[in-house]
Amino acid sequence: MRGVTAQVICAAMLGGDEYPSTAIGINLPNADWIRAEYGSKSITISNITDAYNKASRHSGFMEEFVIDAPTLQLIRQYGDCCDDLHTDLHECLGHGSGQMLPTTPSNALKAYGNTIEEARADLFGLYYIADEKLVELGHTPNQEAYKSQYYTYMQNGLLTQCVRIKLGEDIEEDHMRNRALIANWAVALDANHEVVDIVEHGNKHFIAIKDYAKLREIFAFQLKEIQRIKSEGDFEQARWLVEKYAIHIDKALHQEMLERYQRLNISPYKGFINPWMKPVYGETGQIVDITIDYTESYTHQMMRYSSEF
Ligand SMILES: [Zn+2]
């Protein structure tokens, strides 16, 4: 089917490369020309996202890294809803939008292409999540909710995502590079420190967002520029942005984040244990039902799979 389709599904169990750790969504195809000619499909796995959200609620993570009680309240109230919405905007409309100049070859940005494309999709989501139309359509509850996403996005890109990286190492993964790119570049664009800043309270660093409406204007500027780079295949500018903002981590901040994160004793990546699906047989040996057992341990599951398959 031509066009953009988006579906929300619940995973019954995970397998292959997506087990025990899994993506929260799938968006295909990758090739721009196939998207332009035939369209794209997105799938979001909602029970996985929901499980991540619920697991993170009691980890103490937000309490440690969010700057103050009102911001924390904003995130508790709207964070899950806006995060899901941002993912959907990123996948369906972000990756699904944008035109290339007919003369631009699809690999013009070479090694920087993936980071630029992820940044384009994220910026699309960041800009449009604050649109009044989304309130009108009932996707966001009010005109305040998007601020939760702006805060957690900047906090992640500027500070906390580096807890997944060893001290002294660079950012390698495209999604992480894109978040660092957007966040660091936004701070640089805010030359007078009127919009967003990294501030220090009692030897700890936090993100302070002073003007959400102006931050949206910065995202709009970035989206326009990233789209231009992609459409025109401006390799030099892509290289400059990625090399300047997306790769390097401030060593002192990195160390502080790792120490604060370590004290919380939570893992940077999470995995899942599948339910044990046990068939119930009828009188003639046919399967009449499947019971779902959640009591199996991870070790037991791994050992069982290796003997059964
Ligand atoms: Zn993406």
XYZ file of C-alpha atoms and ligand atoms in Angstrom:
310
model
C 0.000 0.000 0.000
C 1.279 3.461 -0.841
C 1.336 6.015 1.949
C 2.243 6.012 5.610
C 0.728 3.421 7.942
C 1.239 3.183 11.683
C 0.081 0.388 13.922
C 0.270 -0.214 17.641
C 0.707 -3.810 18.726
C 1.341 -5.766 21.926
C 4.211 -8.246 21.864
C 3.197 -11.702 23.191
C 6.814 -12.836 23.344
C 10.209 -11.761 22.020
C 12.576 -13.754 19.844
C 15.708 -13.683 17.712
C 17.731 -10.467 17.788
C 14.935 -8.781 19.726
C 15.269 -11.005 22.783
C 15.927 -10.432 25.648
C 16.461 -6.756 24.790
C 14.135 -5.263 22.218
C 13.280 -2.264 20.063
C 10.147 -0.312 20.985
C 9.149 0.108 17.372
C 9.976 -0.846 13.825
C 9.971 1.526 10.884
C 10.615 0.254 7.370
C 11.886 0.583 4.719
C 15.080 2.575 5.272
C 15.684 3.582 1.658
C 14.339 7.057 0.853
C 13.456 6.186 -2.729
C 11.273 3.248 -1.661
C 9.561 5.478 0.906
C 8.937 8.172 -1.691
C 7.607 5.716 -4.266
C 5.738 3.154 -2.165
C 5.371 4.629 1.340
C 6.365 3.247 4.720
C 5.081 1.198 7.627
C 5.565 1.815 11.325
C 4.841 -0.478 14.227
C 4.984 0.593 17.856
C 5.079 -2.091 20.543
C 3.011 -0.509 23.256
C 3.348 -3.036 26.079
C 7.144 -2.792 25.858
C 7.053 1.004 26.150
C 4.569 0.715 28.982
C 6.828 -1.748 30.824
C 9.838 0.578 30.457
C 7.780 3.492 31.759
C 6.508 1.564 34.756
C 9.932 0.141 35.594
C 11.557 3.577 35.527
C 8.976 5.173 37.804
C 10.472 3.764 40.991
C 14.128 3.824 40.053
C 14.807 7.245 41.610
C 16.288 8.381 38.294
C 14.052 11.390 37.700
C 14.273 12.470 41.344
C 18.057 12.533 41.029
C 18.402 14.328 37.690
C 15.387 16.648 37.317
C 16.052 20.169 38.541
C 13.047 20.905 40.794
C 9.702 19.679 42.125
C 7.433 21.523 39.622
C 9.376 20.091 36.658
C 9.262 16.634 38.240
C 5.511 17.001 38.641
C 5.173 18.043 34.994
C 7.072 14.915 33.901
C 5.078 12.610 36.195
C 1.858 14.013 34.840
C 2.597 14.151 31.109
C 5.885 12.329 30.556
C 4.605 8.896 29.439
C 1.947 10.274 27.116
C 4.242 12.805 25.473
C 7.119 10.371 25.159
C 4.902 7.890 23.288
C 3.583 10.685 21.133
C 7.088 11.898 20.334
C 8.085 8.366 19.286
C 5.034 8.133 17.013
C 5.713 11.533 15.455
C 9.366 10.557 14.973
C 8.560 7.226 13.305
C 5.476 7.959 11.226
C 5.621 11.587 10.243
C 9.297 12.378 10.903
C 10.912 9.558 8.919
C 7.905 9.544 6.631
C 8.266 13.171 5.535
C 10.689 15.411 3.670
C 11.681 15.663 0.044
C 15.066 15.248 -1.581
C 16.154 17.520 -4.419
C 15.993 15.393 -7.572
C 19.704 16.003 -8.133
C 20.802 14.877 -4.639
C 22.168 11.316 -4.492
C 20.700 9.290 -1.610
C 24.108 8.642 0.006
C 25.340 12.242 -0.225
C 25.873 12.569 3.544
C 27.814 9.276 3.723
C 28.755 8.286 7.304
C 26.827 11.285 8.691
C 23.571 10.399 6.923
C 22.023 8.257 9.667
C 22.658 10.778 12.448
C 21.216 13.587 10.310
C 18.147 11.508 9.426
C 17.508 10.601 13.088
C 17.914 14.264 14.032
C 15.435 15.251 11.345
C 12.842 12.795 12.656
C 13.390 13.847 16.298
C 13.180 17.545 15.449
C 9.977 16.964 13.531
C 8.527 15.353 16.673
C 9.853 18.069 18.986
C 8.442 20.859 16.874
C 5.007 19.368 16.256
C 4.420 17.929 19.739
C 3.911 21.532 20.904
C 1.370 22.275 18.169
C -2.050 23.464 19.347
C -3.627 21.144 16.804
C -2.539 18.144 18.907
C -4.483 19.506 21.882
C -7.491 20.072 19.638
C -7.241 16.475 18.356
C -6.922 15.171 21.928
C -3.389 13.750 21.497
C -2.004 15.988 24.224
C -4.181 16.964 27.199
C -3.266 20.671 27.138
C -0.789 23.285 25.985
C 1.543 22.552 28.938
C 2.097 18.841 28.359
C 4.754 19.129 25.605
C 7.077 20.808 28.110
C 7.648 17.441 29.815
C 9.091 16.105 26.547
C 11.236 19.199 26.007
C 12.708 18.837 29.475
C 13.425 15.101 29.374
C 14.771 15.368 25.836
C 17.280 18.104 26.709
C 18.220 16.390 29.971
C 18.875 13.152 28.126
C 20.799 14.724 25.251
C 22.942 17.020 27.385
C 23.473 14.955 30.506
C 22.025 11.566 31.246
C 22.303 9.507 28.063
C 26.071 9.298 28.546
C 25.577 6.898 31.473
C 25.499 4.207 28.757
C 29.031 5.098 27.684
C 32.338 4.314 29.395
C 34.318 7.271 30.678
C 36.658 8.617 28.006
C 34.776 7.081 25.080
C 32.882 8.938 22.348
C 29.225 8.652 21.347
C 28.921 6.066 18.549
C 25.258 5.098 18.232
C 23.205 7.156 15.729
C 20.201 7.877 17.981
C 22.455 8.963 20.827
C 24.507 11.097 18.442
C 21.363 12.739 17.133
C 20.135 13.602 20.635
C 23.516 15.062 21.590
C 23.564 16.985 18.309
C 20.163 18.591 18.841
C 20.697 19.358 22.532
C 24.260 20.733 22.332
C 23.502 22.725 19.210
C 20.382 24.201 20.846
C 22.480 25.403 23.782
C 24.995 26.930 21.368
C 22.238 28.675 19.419
C 20.994 30.231 22.661
C 24.001 32.542 22.854
C 22.616 34.738 25.659
C 21.550 31.806 27.883
C 17.922 32.910 27.901
C 16.376 29.616 26.831
C 18.191 26.540 28.102
C 21.265 26.045 30.233
C 23.259 23.584 32.268
C 23.279 24.876 35.847
C 24.975 23.761 39.048
C 23.248 23.215 42.398
C 25.244 21.840 45.304
C 27.984 20.288 43.124
C 25.404 18.673 40.843
C 24.549 19.741 37.305
C 21.001 20.040 36.000
C 19.189 21.300 32.930
C 17.267 24.540 33.355
C 14.729 25.453 30.689
C 13.874 29.121 31.048
C 11.719 29.642 27.989
C 9.869 26.713 26.419
C 8.312 28.752 23.619
C 11.731 30.030 22.534
C 13.141 26.498 22.735
C 10.481 25.508 20.231
C 11.698 28.292 17.919
C 15.215 26.885 18.193
C 13.920 23.402 17.283
C 12.120 24.955 14.305
C 15.342 26.581 13.112
C 17.232 23.292 13.547
C 14.564 21.305 11.700
C 14.700 23.710 8.779
C 18.483 23.545 8.592
C 18.691 19.741 9.000
C 16.050 19.298 6.297
C 18.025 21.595 3.994
C 21.233 19.628 4.647
C 19.484 16.379 3.841
C 17.560 17.640 0.799
C 20.593 19.330 -0.742
C 23.063 16.667 0.386
C 25.249 19.272 2.131
C 27.997 16.898 3.293
C 30.300 19.615 4.669
C 27.657 21.088 6.968
C 26.493 17.630 8.101
C 30.077 16.737 8.970
C 30.624 20.005 10.813
C 27.472 19.668 12.943
C 28.007 16.008 13.820
C 31.721 16.402 14.593
C 31.133 19.516 16.699
C 28.019 18.575 18.673
C 27.218 14.859 18.425
C 30.311 12.860 19.331
C 32.337 14.258 22.195
C 31.309 14.241 25.851
C 32.574 16.687 28.464
C 34.713 14.495 30.679
C 33.941 16.115 34.041
C 30.184 16.042 33.389
C 30.407 12.460 32.150
C 32.161 11.378 35.323
C 29.581 13.154 37.492
C 26.681 11.505 35.612
C 28.252 8.065 35.947
C 28.776 8.516 39.683
C 25.262 9.794 40.346
C 23.789 7.050 38.178
C 25.860 4.334 39.845
C 24.514 5.331 43.246
C 20.982 4.601 41.990
C 22.061 1.059 41.156
C 20.003 0.741 37.952
C 21.060 -0.841 34.675
C 21.455 1.320 31.552
C 19.761 -1.292 29.346
C 16.814 -3.498 30.198
C 15.728 -6.915 29.035
C 12.594 -9.037 29.204
C 11.710 -12.546 30.286
C 9.125 -14.150 28.036
C 6.010 -15.679 29.523
C 6.130 -19.463 29.475
C 3.308 -20.441 27.145
C 2.017 -23.884 28.034
C -0.437 -25.634 25.748
C -3.546 -27.255 27.213
C -4.600 -30.357 25.272
C -8.105 -31.623 24.650
C -9.256 -35.249 24.628
C -8.041 -35.922 21.097
C -4.689 -34.283 21.707
C -5.526 -31.011 20.014
C -4.480 -27.725 21.621
C -7.532 -26.101 23.228
C -5.867 -23.321 25.153
C -2.531 -21.732 26.059
C -1.860 -20.779 29.654
C 0.530 -17.978 30.409
C 3.031 -18.525 33.212
C 5.081 -15.557 34.403
C 7.017 -17.325 37.154
C 10.016 -18.562 35.173
C 13.466 -17.142 35.989
C 15.779 -15.744 33.322
C 18.350 -18.483 33.828
C 15.736 -21.196 33.666
C 14.300 -19.705 30.477
C 17.689 -19.559 28.786
C 18.492 -23.157 29.762
C 15.075 -24.338 28.650
C 15.370 -22.625 25.256
C 18.785 -24.151 24.673
C 17.413 -27.641 25.301
C 14.084 -27.157 23.493
C 15.290 -25.398 20.345
Zn 14.405 6.989 13.819
